[in-house]
Amino acid sequence: QQKVQQSPESLIVPEGAMTSLNCTFSDSASQYFAWYRQHSGKAPKALMSIFSNGEKEEGRFTIHLNKASLHFSLHIRDSQPSDSALYLCAVSIRGSALGRLHFGAGTQLIVIP
Amino acid sequence: AQTIHQWPVAEIKAVGSPLSLGCTIKGKSSPNLYWYWQATGGTLQQLFYSITVGQVESVVQLNLSASRPKDDQFILSTEKLLLSHSGFYLCAWSLPGSSYEQYFGPGTRLTVL
């Protein structure tokens, strides 16, 4: 059974800071790695995803994957108050039930102006 | 453009009463459809998925059932609600043949008293 864990549980950073969020997974057959952002009371929305080892940058957001370490991360450059939200990592395993995404419990990010 | 609509927006129900939640997706033909549940402060869990009309697979047993009566409609229901059913119910879709990136609806907030 895939286990997905996130750290830290919560994070408070000042505006303009670099924010780093972490996600570990247990199944080495995992194939798809994604970050979702969920504002309070709203639906999660996909931010970024990656399939292969390495980094991918989109604007202020960078996703980094290291399959050997069973770890991927999200880095937010120049954090803004509007980035305050619950960040969920999600992992999908090759050959699993179609569309079976395993989510972590989330990191609550607060960016202080 | 595709739109996803869920109904009702919120529901307060008594323990033991029946429940029916709905989801419709417009602008996409034959999407994969999913039901998720998120307990307050809990992890997002996939409950059901469907790749075609009339075919639904259960992922997590929570004394709930799902049906897909039309290509663009997904229904979640139970005959007897439990206190533990309270939470946020989210419908999601992905492109046919591609299960990775999923797009969530606005959700239904269910309170069972």
mmCIF file with all atom_site columns, C-alpha atoms in Angstrom:
data_model
loop_
_atom_site.group_PDB
_atom_site.id
_atom_site.type_symbol
_atom_site.label_atom_id
_atom_site.label_alt_id
_atom_site.label_comp_id
_atom_site.label_asym_id
_atom_site.label_entity_id
_atom_site.label_seq_id
_atom_site.pdbx_PDB_ins_code
_atom_site.Cartn_x
_atom_site.Cartn_y
_atom_site.Cartn_z
_atom_site.occupancy
_atom_site.B_iso_or_equiv
_atom_site.pdbx_formal_charge
_atom_site.auth_seq_id
_atom_site.auth_comp_id
_atom_site.auth_asym_id
_atom_site.auth_atom_id
_atom_site.pdbx_PDB_model_num
ATOM 1   C CA . GLN A 1 1   ? 0.000   0.000  0.000   1.00 0.00 ? 1   GLN A CA 1
ATOM 2   C CA . GLN A 1 2   ? 1.443   3.330  -1.104  1.00 0.00 ? 2   GLN A CA 1
ATOM 3   C CA . LYS A 1 3   ? 2.254   5.709  1.730   1.00 0.00 ? 3   LYS A CA 1
ATOM 4   C CA . VAL A 1 4   ? 2.662   9.376  0.977   1.00 0.00 ? 4   VAL A CA 1
ATOM 5   C CA . GLN A 1 5   ? 3.957   11.692 3.686   1.00 0.00 ? 5   GLN A CA 1
ATOM 6   C CA . GLN A 1 6   ? 4.463   15.426 3.651   1.00 0.00 ? 6   GLN A CA 1
ATOM 7   C CA . SER A 1 7   ? 6.639   17.710 5.714   1.00 0.00 ? 7   SER A CA 1
ATOM 8   C CA . PRO A 1 8   ? 6.389   20.052 7.386   1.00 0.00 ? 8   PRO A CA 1
ATOM 9   C CA . GLU A 1 9   ? 2.753   19.946 8.499   1.00 0.00 ? 9   GLU A CA 1
ATOM 10  C CA . SER A 1 10  ? 2.625   23.716 8.559   1.00 0.00 ? 10  SER A CA 1
ATOM 11  C CA . LEU A 1 11  ? 4.902   26.571 7.631   1.00 0.00 ? 11  LEU A CA 1
ATOM 12  C CA . ILE A 1 12  ? 4.867   30.325 8.181   1.00 0.00 ? 12  ILE A CA 1
ATOM 13  C CA . VAL A 1 13  ? 7.162   32.418 5.987   1.00 0.00 ? 13  VAL A CA 1
ATOM 14  C CA . PRO A 1 14  ? 7.535   36.158 5.321   1.00 0.00 ? 14  PRO A CA 1
ATOM 15  C CA . GLU A 1 15  ? 6.591   37.607 1.968   1.00 0.00 ? 15  GLU A CA 1
ATOM 16  C CA . GLY A 1 16  ? 9.451   37.315 -0.505  1.00 0.00 ? 16  GLY A CA 1
ATOM 17  C CA . ALA A 1 17  ? 10.974  34.208 1.101   1.00 0.00 ? 17  ALA A CA 1
ATOM 18  C CA . MET A 1 18  ? 11.806  30.913 -0.573  1.00 0.00 ? 18  MET A CA 1
ATOM 19  C CA . THR A 1 19  ? 9.440   28.133 0.561   1.00 0.00 ? 19  THR A CA 1
ATOM 20  C CA . SER A 1 20  ? 10.319  24.447 0.353   1.00 0.00 ? 20  SER A CA 1
ATOM 21  C CA . LEU A 1 21  ? 7.759   21.661 0.748   1.00 0.00 ? 21  LEU A CA 1
ATOM 22  C CA . ASN A 1 22  ? 8.605   17.971 0.883   1.00 0.00 ? 22  ASN A CA 1
ATOM 23  C CA . CYS A 1 23  ? 6.897   14.734 -0.055  1.00 0.00 ? 23  CYS A CA 1
ATOM 24  C CA . THR A 1 24  ? 8.069   11.154 0.383   1.00 0.00 ? 24  THR A CA 1
ATOM 25  C CA . PHE A 1 25  ? 6.464   8.060  -1.071  1.00 0.00 ? 25  PHE A CA 1
ATOM 26  C CA . SER A 1 26  ? 6.924   4.368  -0.400  1.00 0.00 ? 26  SER A CA 1
ATOM 27  C CA . ASP A 1 27  ? 6.407   2.585  -3.728  1.00 0.00 ? 27  ASP A CA 1
ATOM 28  C CA . SER A 1 28  ? 9.360   2.663  -6.123  1.00 0.00 ? 28  SER A CA 1
ATOM 29  C CA . ALA A 1 29  ? 6.992   1.851  -9.018  1.00 0.00 ? 29  ALA A CA 1
ATOM 30  C CA . SER A 1 30  ? 5.459   5.323  -8.690  1.00 0.00 ? 30  SER A CA 1
ATOM 31  C CA . GLN A 1 31  ? 5.316   7.069  -12.008 1.00 0.00 ? 31  GLN A CA 1
ATOM 32  C CA . TYR A 1 32  ? 3.546   10.412 -11.675 1.00 0.00 ? 32  TYR A CA 1
ATOM 33  C CA . PHE A 1 33  ? 4.275   13.060 -9.085  1.00 0.00 ? 33  PHE A CA 1
ATOM 34  C CA . ALA A 1 34  ? 2.226   16.191 -8.636  1.00 0.00 ? 34  ALA A CA 1
ATOM 35  C CA . TRP A 1 35  ? 1.549   19.123 -6.393  1.00 0.00 ? 35  TRP A CA 1
ATOM 36  C CA . TYR A 1 36  ? -1.948  20.482 -5.850  1.00 0.00 ? 36  TYR A CA 1
ATOM 37  C CA . ARG A 1 37  ? -2.909  23.664 -4.050  1.00 0.00 ? 37  ARG A CA 1
ATOM 38  C CA . GLN A 1 38  ? -6.129  23.979 -2.059  1.00 0.00 ? 38  GLN A CA 1
ATOM 39  C CA . HIS A 1 39  ? -7.390  27.287 -0.713  1.00 0.00 ? 39  HIS A CA 1
ATOM 40  C CA . SER A 1 40  ? -9.646  27.072 2.319   1.00 0.00 ? 40  SER A CA 1
ATOM 41  C CA . GLY A 1 41  ? -13.051 25.597 1.460   1.00 0.00 ? 41  GLY A CA 1
ATOM 42  C CA . LYS A 1 42  ? -12.166 25.238 -2.205  1.00 0.00 ? 42  LYS A CA 1
ATOM 43  C CA . ALA A 1 43  ? -11.265 22.379 -4.519  1.00 0.00 ? 43  ALA A CA 1
ATOM 44  C CA . PRO A 1 44  ? -7.642  21.322 -5.019  1.00 0.00 ? 44  PRO A CA 1
ATOM 45  C CA . LYS A 1 45  ? -6.061  22.635 -8.201  1.00 0.00 ? 45  LYS A CA 1
ATOM 46  C CA . ALA A 1 46  ? -3.065  21.075 -9.932  1.00 0.00 ? 46  ALA A CA 1
ATOM 47  C CA . LEU A 1 47  ? 0.068   23.224 -9.763  1.00 0.00 ? 47  LEU A CA 1
ATOM 48  C CA . MET A 1 48  ? 2.820   21.155 -11.332 1.00 0.00 ? 48  MET A CA 1
ATOM 49  C CA . SER A 1 49  ? 3.688   17.587 -12.142 1.00 0.00 ? 49  SER A CA 1
ATOM 50  C CA . ILE A 1 50  ? 6.719   15.581 -13.177 1.00 0.00 ? 50  ILE A CA 1
ATOM 51  C CA . PHE A 1 51  ? 7.389   12.074 -14.468 1.00 0.00 ? 51  PHE A CA 1
ATOM 52  C CA . SER A 1 52  ? 11.204  11.752 -14.586 1.00 0.00 ? 52  SER A CA 1
ATOM 53  C CA . ASN A 1 53  ? 14.055  12.533 -12.248 1.00 0.00 ? 53  ASN A CA 1
ATOM 54  C CA . GLY A 1 54  ? 15.224  16.105 -12.240 1.00 0.00 ? 54  GLY A CA 1
ATOM 55  C CA . GLU A 1 55  ? 13.724  19.552 -12.001 1.00 0.00 ? 55  GLU A CA 1
ATOM 56  C CA . LYS A 1 56  ? 10.981  21.450 -13.737 1.00 0.00 ? 56  LYS A CA 1
ATOM 57  C CA . GLU A 1 57  ? 10.377  25.173 -13.346 1.00 0.00 ? 57  GLU A CA 1
ATOM 58  C CA . GLU A 1 58  ? 7.237   27.137 -14.071 1.00 0.00 ? 58  GLU A CA 1
ATOM 59  C CA . GLY A 1 59  ? 7.355   30.769 -13.053 1.00 0.00 ? 59  GLY A CA 1
ATOM 60  C CA . ARG A 1 60  ? 8.042   31.005 -9.312  1.00 0.00 ? 60  ARG A CA 1
ATOM 61  C CA . PHE A 1 61  ? 7.466   27.275 -8.793  1.00 0.00 ? 61  PHE A CA 1
ATOM 62  C CA . THR A 1 62  ? 10.020  24.479 -9.144  1.00 0.00 ? 62  THR A CA 1
ATOM 63  C CA . ILE A 1 63  ? 9.375   20.765 -8.685  1.00 0.00 ? 63  ILE A CA 1
ATOM 64  C CA . HIS A 1 64  ? 12.266  18.446 -7.986  1.00 0.00 ? 64  HIS A CA 1
ATOM 65  C CA . LEU A 1 65  ? 12.113  14.639 -8.138  1.00 0.00 ? 65  LEU A CA 1
ATOM 66  C CA . ASN A 1 66  ? 14.575  12.046 -6.866  1.00 0.00 ? 66  ASN A CA 1
ATOM 67  C CA . LYS A 1 67  ? 13.069  8.607  -7.414  1.00 0.00 ? 67  LYS A CA 1
ATOM 68  C CA . ALA A 1 68  ? 16.000  6.788  -5.806  1.00 0.00 ? 68  ALA A CA 1
ATOM 69  C CA . SER A 1 69  ? 15.361  8.695  -2.577  1.00 0.00 ? 69  SER A CA 1
ATOM 70  C CA . LEU A 1 70  ? 11.576  8.283  -2.942  1.00 0.00 ? 70  LEU A CA 1
ATOM 71  C CA . HIS A 1 71  ? 11.292  12.037 -2.548  1.00 0.00 ? 71  HIS A CA 1
ATOM 72  C CA . PHE A 1 72  ? 10.047  15.048 -4.410  1.00 0.00 ? 72  PHE A CA 1
ATOM 73  C CA . SER A 1 73  ? 9.687   18.656 -3.442  1.00 0.00 ? 73  SER A CA 1
ATOM 74  C CA . LEU A 1 74  ? 8.096   21.960 -4.370  1.00 0.00 ? 74  LEU A CA 1
ATOM 75  C CA . HIS A 1 75  ? 9.983   25.222 -4.101  1.00 0.00 ? 75  HIS A CA 1
ATOM 76  C CA . ILE A 1 76  ? 8.251   28.575 -4.239  1.00 0.00 ? 76  ILE A CA 1
ATOM 77  C CA . ARG A 1 77  ? 10.455  31.565 -4.981  1.00 0.00 ? 77  ARG A CA 1
ATOM 78  C CA . ASP A 1 78  ? 9.420   35.035 -3.779  1.00 0.00 ? 78  ASP A CA 1
ATOM 79  C CA . SER A 1 79  ? 6.465   33.693 -1.777  1.00 0.00 ? 79  SER A CA 1
ATOM 80  C CA . GLN A 1 80  ? 3.333   35.869 -1.852  1.00 0.00 ? 80  GLN A CA 1
ATOM 81  C CA . PRO A 1 81  ? 0.407   36.132 0.596   1.00 0.00 ? 81  PRO A CA 1
ATOM 82  C CA . SER A 1 82  ? -1.790  34.708 -2.181  1.00 0.00 ? 82  SER A CA 1
ATOM 83  C CA . ASP A 1 83  ? 0.313   31.529 -1.982  1.00 0.00 ? 83  ASP A CA 1
ATOM 84  C CA . SER A 1 84  ? -1.170  30.874 1.469   1.00 0.00 ? 84  SER A CA 1
ATOM 85  C CA . ALA A 1 85  ? -3.031  27.568 1.124   1.00 0.00 ? 85  ALA A CA 1
ATOM 86  C CA . LEU A 1 86  ? -2.904  23.843 1.806   1.00 0.00 ? 86  LEU A CA 1
ATOM 87  C CA . TYR A 1 87  ? -0.380  22.148 -0.485  1.00 0.00 ? 87  TYR A CA 1
ATOM 88  C CA . LEU A 1 88  ? -1.039  18.505 -1.335  1.00 0.00 ? 88  LEU A CA 1
ATOM 89  C CA . CYS A 1 89  ? 1.381   16.160 -2.999  1.00 0.00 ? 89  CYS A CA 1
ATOM 90  C CA . ALA A 1 90  ? 0.009   13.281 -5.067  1.00 0.00 ? 90  ALA A CA 1
ATOM 91  C CA . VAL A 1 91  ? 1.587   10.125 -6.452  1.00 0.00 ? 91  VAL A CA 1
ATOM 92  C CA . SER A 1 92  ? 0.351   7.560  -8.953  1.00 0.00 ? 92  SER A CA 1
ATOM 93  C CA . ILE A 1 93  ? 1.738   4.063  -9.408  1.00 0.00 ? 93  ILE A CA 1
ATOM 94  C CA . ARG A 1 94  ? 2.337   2.413  -12.747 1.00 0.00 ? 94  ARG A CA 1
ATOM 95  C CA . GLY A 1 95  ? -0.282  -0.287 -13.249 1.00 0.00 ? 95  GLY A CA 1
ATOM 96  C CA . SER A 1 96  ? -2.491  0.843  -10.382 1.00 0.00 ? 96  SER A CA 1
ATOM 97  C CA . ALA A 1 97  ? -6.248  1.254  -10.693 1.00 0.00 ? 97  ALA A CA 1
ATOM 98  C CA . LEU A 1 98  ? -6.864  3.843  -13.372 1.00 0.00 ? 98  LEU A CA 1
ATOM 99  C CA . GLY A 1 99  ? -6.334  7.273  -11.974 1.00 0.00 ? 99  GLY A CA 1
ATOM 100 C CA . ARG A 1 100 ? -5.482  6.101  -8.470  1.00 0.00 ? 100 ARG A CA 1
ATOM 101 C CA . LEU A 1 101 ? -3.826  9.146  -6.971  1.00 0.00 ? 101 LEU A CA 1
ATOM 102 C CA . HIS A 1 102 ? -2.468  8.828  -3.456  1.00 0.00 ? 102 HIS A CA 1
ATOM 103 C CA . PHE A 1 103 ? -2.439  12.135 -1.640  1.00 0.00 ? 103 PHE A CA 1
ATOM 104 C CA . GLY A 1 104 ? -0.402  13.277 1.316   1.00 0.00 ? 104 GLY A CA 1
ATOM 105 C CA . ALA A 1 105 ? -2.066  14.950 4.298   1.00 0.00 ? 105 ALA A CA 1
ATOM 106 C CA . GLY A 1 106 ? -0.851  18.361 3.192   1.00 0.00 ? 106 GLY A CA 1
ATOM 107 C CA . THR A 1 107 ? 1.339   21.251 4.304   1.00 0.00 ? 107 THR A CA 1
ATOM 108 C CA . GLN A 1 108 ? -0.483  24.372 5.459   1.00 0.00 ? 108 GLN A CA 1
ATOM 109 C CA . LEU A 1 109 ? 1.473   27.391 4.187   1.00 0.00 ? 109 LEU A CA 1
ATOM 110 C CA . ILE A 1 110 ? 0.955   30.892 5.540   1.00 0.00 ? 110 ILE A CA 1
ATOM 111 C CA . VAL A 1 111 ? 2.812   33.777 3.909   1.00 0.00 ? 111 VAL A CA 1
ATOM 112 C CA . ILE A 1 112 ? 2.883   36.882 6.077   1.00 0.00 ? 112 ILE A CA 1
ATOM 113 C CA . PRO A 1 113 ? 2.950   40.310 4.354   1.00 0.00 ? 113 PRO A CA 1
ATOM 114 C CA . ALA B 2 1   ? -14.082 25.026 -22.307 1.00 0.00 ? 1   ALA B CA 1
ATOM 115 C CA . GLN B 2 2   ? -14.909 22.243 -19.904 1.00 0.00 ? 2   GLN B CA 1
ATOM 116 C CA . THR B 2 3   ? -16.870 22.954 -16.750 1.00 0.00 ? 3   THR B CA 1
ATOM 117 C CA . ILE B 2 4   ? -17.587 20.747 -13.774 1.00 0.00 ? 4   ILE B CA 1
ATOM 118 C CA . HIS B 2 5   ? -20.593 21.321 -11.572 1.00 0.00 ? 5   HIS B CA 1
ATOM 119 C CA . GLN B 2 6   ? -21.475 19.646 -8.292  1.00 0.00 ? 6   GLN B CA 1
ATOM 120 C CA . TRP B 2 7   ? -24.734 19.681 -6.393  1.00 0.00 ? 7   TRP B CA 1
ATOM 121 C CA . PRO B 2 8   ? -25.752 20.500 -3.779  1.00 0.00 ? 8   PRO B CA 1
ATOM 122 C CA . VAL B 2 9   ? -23.135 22.992 -2.593  1.00 0.00 ? 9   VAL B CA 1
ATOM 123 C CA . ALA B 2 10  ? -23.750 21.975 1.005   1.00 0.00 ? 10  ALA B CA 1
ATOM 124 C CA . GLU B 2 11  ? -26.007 19.549 2.817   1.00 0.00 ? 11  GLU B CA 1
ATOM 125 C CA . ILE B 2 12  ? -26.948 18.946 6.448   1.00 0.00 ? 12  ILE B CA 1
ATOM 126 C CA . LYS B 2 13  ? -28.458 15.493 6.999   1.00 0.00 ? 13  LYS B CA 1
ATOM 127 C CA . ALA B 2 14  ? -29.510 13.276 9.866   1.00 0.00 ? 14  ALA B CA 1
ATOM 128 C CA . VAL B 2 15  ? -27.805 9.989  10.701  1.00 0.00 ? 15  VAL B CA 1
ATOM 129 C CA . GLY B 2 16  ? -29.647 7.161  8.958   1.00 0.00 ? 16  GLY B CA 1
ATOM 130 C CA . SER B 2 17  ? -31.081 9.334  6.199   1.00 0.00 ? 17  SER B CA 1
ATOM 131 C CA . PRO B 2 18  ? -30.346 8.745  2.486   1.00 0.00 ? 18  PRO B CA 1
ATOM 132 C CA . LEU B 2 19  ? -27.950 10.852 0.430   1.00 0.00 ? 19  LEU B CA 1
ATOM 133 C CA . SER B 2 20  ? -27.458 11.636 -3.223  1.00 0.00 ? 20  SER B CA 1
ATOM 134 C CA . LEU B 2 21  ? -24.695 13.914 -4.520  1.00 0.00 ? 21  LEU B CA 1
ATOM 135 C CA . GLY B 2 22  ? -24.272 14.773 -8.170  1.00 0.00 ? 22  GLY B CA 1
ATOM 136 C CA . CYS B 2 23  ? -21.607 15.880 -10.576 1.00 0.00 ? 23  CYS B CA 1
ATOM 137 C CA . THR B 2 24  ? -21.780 16.890 -14.242 1.00 0.00 ? 24  THR B CA 1
ATOM 138 C CA . ILE B 2 25  ? -18.963 17.654 -16.658 1.00 0.00 ? 25  ILE B CA 1
ATOM 139 C CA . LYS B 2 26  ? -19.602 19.705 -19.754 1.00 0.00 ? 26  LYS B CA 1
ATOM 140 C CA . GLY B 2 27  ? -17.268 20.236 -22.680 1.00 0.00 ? 27  GLY B CA 1
ATOM 141 C CA . LYS B 2 28  ? -15.418 16.915 -22.549 1.00 0.00 ? 28  LYS B CA 1
ATOM 142 C CA . SER B 2 29  ? -16.453 13.680 -24.210 1.00 0.00 ? 29  SER B CA 1
ATOM 143 C CA . SER B 2 30  ? -16.043 10.383 -22.316 1.00 0.00 ? 30  SER B CA 1
ATOM 144 C CA . PRO B 2 31  ? -13.941 11.721 -19.438 1.00 0.00 ? 31  PRO B CA 1
ATOM 145 C CA . ASN B 2 32  ? -12.661 9.519  -16.646 1.00 0.00 ? 32  ASN B CA 1
ATOM 146 C CA . LEU B 2 33  ? -14.620 10.465 -13.523 1.00 0.00 ? 33  LEU B CA 1
ATOM 147 C CA . TYR B 2 34  ? -13.696 10.186 -9.856  1.00 0.00 ? 34  TYR B CA 1
ATOM 148 C CA . TRP B 2 35  ? -15.258 10.732 -6.432  1.00 0.00 ? 35  TRP B CA 1
ATOM 149 C CA . TYR B 2 36  ? -13.067 11.868 -3.553  1.00 0.00 ? 36  TYR B CA 1
ATOM 150 C CA . TRP B 2 37  ? -13.740 12.447 0.131   1.00 0.00 ? 37  TRP B CA 1
ATOM 151 C CA . GLN B 2 38  ? -11.862 14.722 2.483   1.00 0.00 ? 38  GLN B CA 1
ATOM 152 C CA . ALA B 2 39  ? -12.726 14.583 6.179   1.00 0.00 ? 39  ALA B CA 1
ATOM 153 C CA . THR B 2 40  ? -12.209 17.856 8.034   1.00 0.00 ? 40  THR B CA 1
ATOM 154 C CA . GLY B 2 41  ? -8.457  18.055 8.594   1.00 0.00 ? 41  GLY B CA 1
ATOM 155 C CA . GLY B 2 42  ? -8.057  14.694 6.880   1.00 0.00 ? 42  GLY B CA 1
ATOM 156 C CA . THR B 2 43  ? -6.361  13.344 3.771   1.00 0.00 ? 43  THR B CA 1
ATOM 157 C CA . LEU B 2 44  ? -8.025  13.427 0.374   1.00 0.00 ? 44  LEU B CA 1
ATOM 158 C CA . GLN B 2 45  ? -9.117  9.868  -0.455  1.00 0.00 ? 45  GLN B CA 1
ATOM 159 C CA . GLN B 2 46  ? -10.303 8.525  -3.760  1.00 0.00 ? 46  GLN B CA 1
ATOM 160 C CA . LEU B 2 47  ? -13.596 6.598  -3.384  1.00 0.00 ? 47  LEU B CA 1
ATOM 161 C CA . PHE B 2 48  ? -14.659 5.589  -6.906  1.00 0.00 ? 48  PHE B CA 1
ATOM 162 C CA . TYR B 2 49  ? -13.599 5.933  -10.507 1.00 0.00 ? 49  TYR B CA 1
ATOM 163 C CA . SER B 2 50  ? -15.353 5.388  -13.818 1.00 0.00 ? 50  SER B CA 1
ATOM 164 C CA . ILE B 2 51  ? -14.022 5.258  -17.352 1.00 0.00 ? 51  ILE B CA 1
ATOM 165 C CA . THR B 2 52  ? -17.342 4.751  -19.125 1.00 0.00 ? 52  THR B CA 1
ATOM 166 C CA . VAL B 2 53  ? -21.108 4.920  -18.710 1.00 0.00 ? 53  VAL B CA 1
ATOM 167 C CA . GLY B 2 54  ? -22.485 2.226  -16.443 1.00 0.00 ? 54  GLY B CA 1
ATOM 168 C CA . GLN B 2 55  ? -19.069 1.118  -15.192 1.00 0.00 ? 55  GLN B CA 1
ATOM 169 C CA . VAL B 2 56  ? -17.865 2.177  -11.732 1.00 0.00 ? 56  VAL B CA 1
ATOM 170 C CA . GLU B 2 57  ? -14.997 0.773  -9.673  1.00 0.00 ? 57  GLU B CA 1
ATOM 171 C CA . SER B 2 58  ? -14.780 1.108  -5.910  1.00 0.00 ? 58  SER B CA 1
ATOM 172 C CA . VAL B 2 59  ? -11.451 2.122  -4.402  1.00 0.00 ? 59  VAL B CA 1
ATOM 173 C CA . VAL B 2 60  ? -12.283 2.632  -0.728  1.00 0.00 ? 60  VAL B CA 1
ATOM 174 C CA . GLN B 2 61  ? -15.209 1.081  1.113   1.00 0.00 ? 61  GLN B CA 1
ATOM 175 C CA . LEU B 2 62  ? -17.143 3.684  3.075   1.00 0.00 ? 62  LEU B CA 1
ATOM 176 C CA . ASN B 2 63  ? -20.717 2.312  2.822   1.00 0.00 ? 63  ASN B CA 1
ATOM 177 C CA . LEU B 2 64  ? -21.252 4.509  -0.225  1.00 0.00 ? 64  LEU B CA 1
ATOM 178 C CA . SER B 2 65  ? -22.099 3.669  -3.818  1.00 0.00 ? 65  SER B CA 1
ATOM 179 C CA . ALA B 2 66  ? -21.612 5.457  -7.105  1.00 0.00 ? 66  ALA B CA 1
ATOM 180 C CA . SER B 2 67  ? -23.207 5.319  -10.524 1.00 0.00 ? 67  SER B CA 1
ATOM 181 C CA . ARG B 2 68  ? -22.585 6.835  -13.919 1.00 0.00 ? 68  ARG B CA 1
ATOM 182 C CA . PRO B 2 69  ? -25.959 6.992  -15.667 1.00 0.00 ? 69  PRO B CA 1
ATOM 183 C CA . LYS B 2 70  ? -24.764 9.294  -18.460 1.00 0.00 ? 70  LYS B CA 1
ATOM 184 C CA . ASP B 2 71  ? -21.411 10.088 -20.050 1.00 0.00 ? 71  ASP B CA 1
ATOM 185 C CA . ASP B 2 72  ? -21.278 13.465 -18.308 1.00 0.00 ? 72  ASP B CA 1
ATOM 186 C CA . GLN B 2 73  ? -22.872 12.554 -14.969 1.00 0.00 ? 73  GLN B CA 1
ATOM 187 C CA . PHE B 2 74  ? -21.566 10.866 -11.825 1.00 0.00 ? 74  PHE B CA 1
ATOM 188 C CA . ILE B 2 75  ? -23.718 10.198 -8.743  1.00 0.00 ? 75  ILE B CA 1
ATOM 189 C CA . LEU B 2 76  ? -22.640 9.322  -5.202  1.00 0.00 ? 76  LEU B CA 1
ATOM 190 C CA . SER B 2 77  ? -25.233 7.899  -2.844  1.00 0.00 ? 77  SER B CA 1
ATOM 191 C CA . THR B 2 78  ? -26.054 5.916  0.246   1.00 0.00 ? 78  THR B CA 1
ATOM 192 C CA . GLU B 2 79  ? -29.276 4.713  1.821   1.00 0.00 ? 79  GLU B CA 1
ATOM 193 C CA . LYS B 2 80  ? -28.142 5.315  5.414   1.00 0.00 ? 80  LYS B CA 1
ATOM 194 C CA . LEU B 2 81  ? -25.752 8.051  6.429   1.00 0.00 ? 81  LEU B CA 1
ATOM 195 C CA . LEU B 2 82  ? -23.276 7.628  9.277   1.00 0.00 ? 82  LEU B CA 1
ATOM 196 C CA . LEU B 2 83  ? -21.681 10.388 11.354  1.00 0.00 ? 83  LEU B CA 1
ATOM 197 C CA . SER B 2 84  ? -18.369 9.394  9.777   1.00 0.00 ? 84  SER B CA 1
ATOM 198 C CA . HIS B 2 85  ? -19.657 10.399 6.330   1.00 0.00 ? 85  HIS B CA 1
ATOM 199 C CA . SER B 2 86  ? -19.304 14.082 7.184   1.00 0.00 ? 86  SER B CA 1
ATOM 200 C CA . GLY B 2 87  ? -16.734 15.911 5.113   1.00 0.00 ? 87  GLY B CA 1
ATOM 201 C CA . PHE B 2 88  ? -16.002 17.459 1.739   1.00 0.00 ? 88  PHE B CA 1
ATOM 202 C CA . TYR B 2 89  ? -16.951 15.441 -1.350  1.00 0.00 ? 89  TYR B CA 1
ATOM 203 C CA . LEU B 2 90  ? -15.172 16.242 -4.562  1.00 0.00 ? 90  LEU B CA 1
ATOM 204 C CA . CYS B 2 91  ? -15.822 15.064 -8.082  1.00 0.00 ? 91  CYS B CA 1
ATOM 205 C CA . ALA B 2 92  ? -12.908 15.085 -10.508 1.00 0.00 ? 92  ALA B CA 1
ATOM 206 C CA . TRP B 2 93  ? -12.265 14.269 -14.155 1.00 0.00 ? 93  TRP B CA 1
ATOM 207 C CA . SER B 2 94  ? -9.313  13.432 -16.354 1.00 0.00 ? 94  SER B CA 1
ATOM 208 C CA . LEU B 2 95  ? -8.866  13.023 -20.078 1.00 0.00 ? 95  LEU B CA 1
ATOM 209 C CA . PRO B 2 96  ? -9.904  9.639  -21.489 1.00 0.00 ? 96  PRO B CA 1
ATOM 210 C CA . GLY B 2 97  ? -6.867  7.378  -21.691 1.00 0.00 ? 97  GLY B CA 1
ATOM 211 C CA . SER B 2 98  ? -4.899  9.703  -19.421 1.00 0.00 ? 98  SER B CA 1
ATOM 212 C CA . SER B 2 99  ? -5.522  9.332  -15.739 1.00 0.00 ? 99  SER B CA 1
ATOM 213 C CA . TYR B 2 100 ? -2.755  11.382 -14.314 1.00 0.00 ? 100 TYR B CA 1
ATOM 214 C CA . GLU B 2 101 ? -3.783  15.033 -14.128 1.00 0.00 ? 101 GLU B CA 1
ATOM 215 C CA . GLN B 2 102 ? -7.187  15.345 -12.508 1.00 0.00 ? 102 GLN B CA 1
ATOM 216 C CA . TYR B 2 103 ? -9.400  18.414 -12.404 1.00 0.00 ? 103 TYR B CA 1
ATOM 217 C CA . PHE B 2 104 ? -11.625 18.888 -9.396  1.00 0.00 ? 104 PHE B CA 1
ATOM 218 C CA . GLY B 2 105 ? -15.110 20.278 -9.087  1.00 0.00 ? 105 GLY B CA 1
ATOM 219 C CA . PRO B 2 106 ? -16.068 22.841 -6.428  1.00 0.00 ? 106 PRO B CA 1
ATOM 220 C CA . GLY B 2 107 ? -17.159 20.153 -3.950  1.00 0.00 ? 107 GLY B CA 1
ATOM 221 C CA . THR B 2 108 ? -20.108 19.475 -1.653  1.00 0.00 ? 108 THR B CA 1
ATOM 222 C CA . ARG B 2 109 ? -19.794 20.082 2.090   1.00 0.00 ? 109 ARG B CA 1
ATOM 223 C CA . LEU B 2 110 ? -21.736 17.377 3.965   1.00 0.00 ? 110 LEU B CA 1
ATOM 224 C CA . THR B 2 111 ? -22.550 17.570 7.656   1.00 0.00 ? 111 THR B CA 1
ATOM 225 C CA . VAL B 2 112 ? -24.172 14.546 9.268   1.00 0.00 ? 112 VAL B CA 1
ATOM 226 C CA . LEU B 2 113 ? -25.827 15.167 12.647  1.00 0.00 ? 113 LEU B CA 1
#
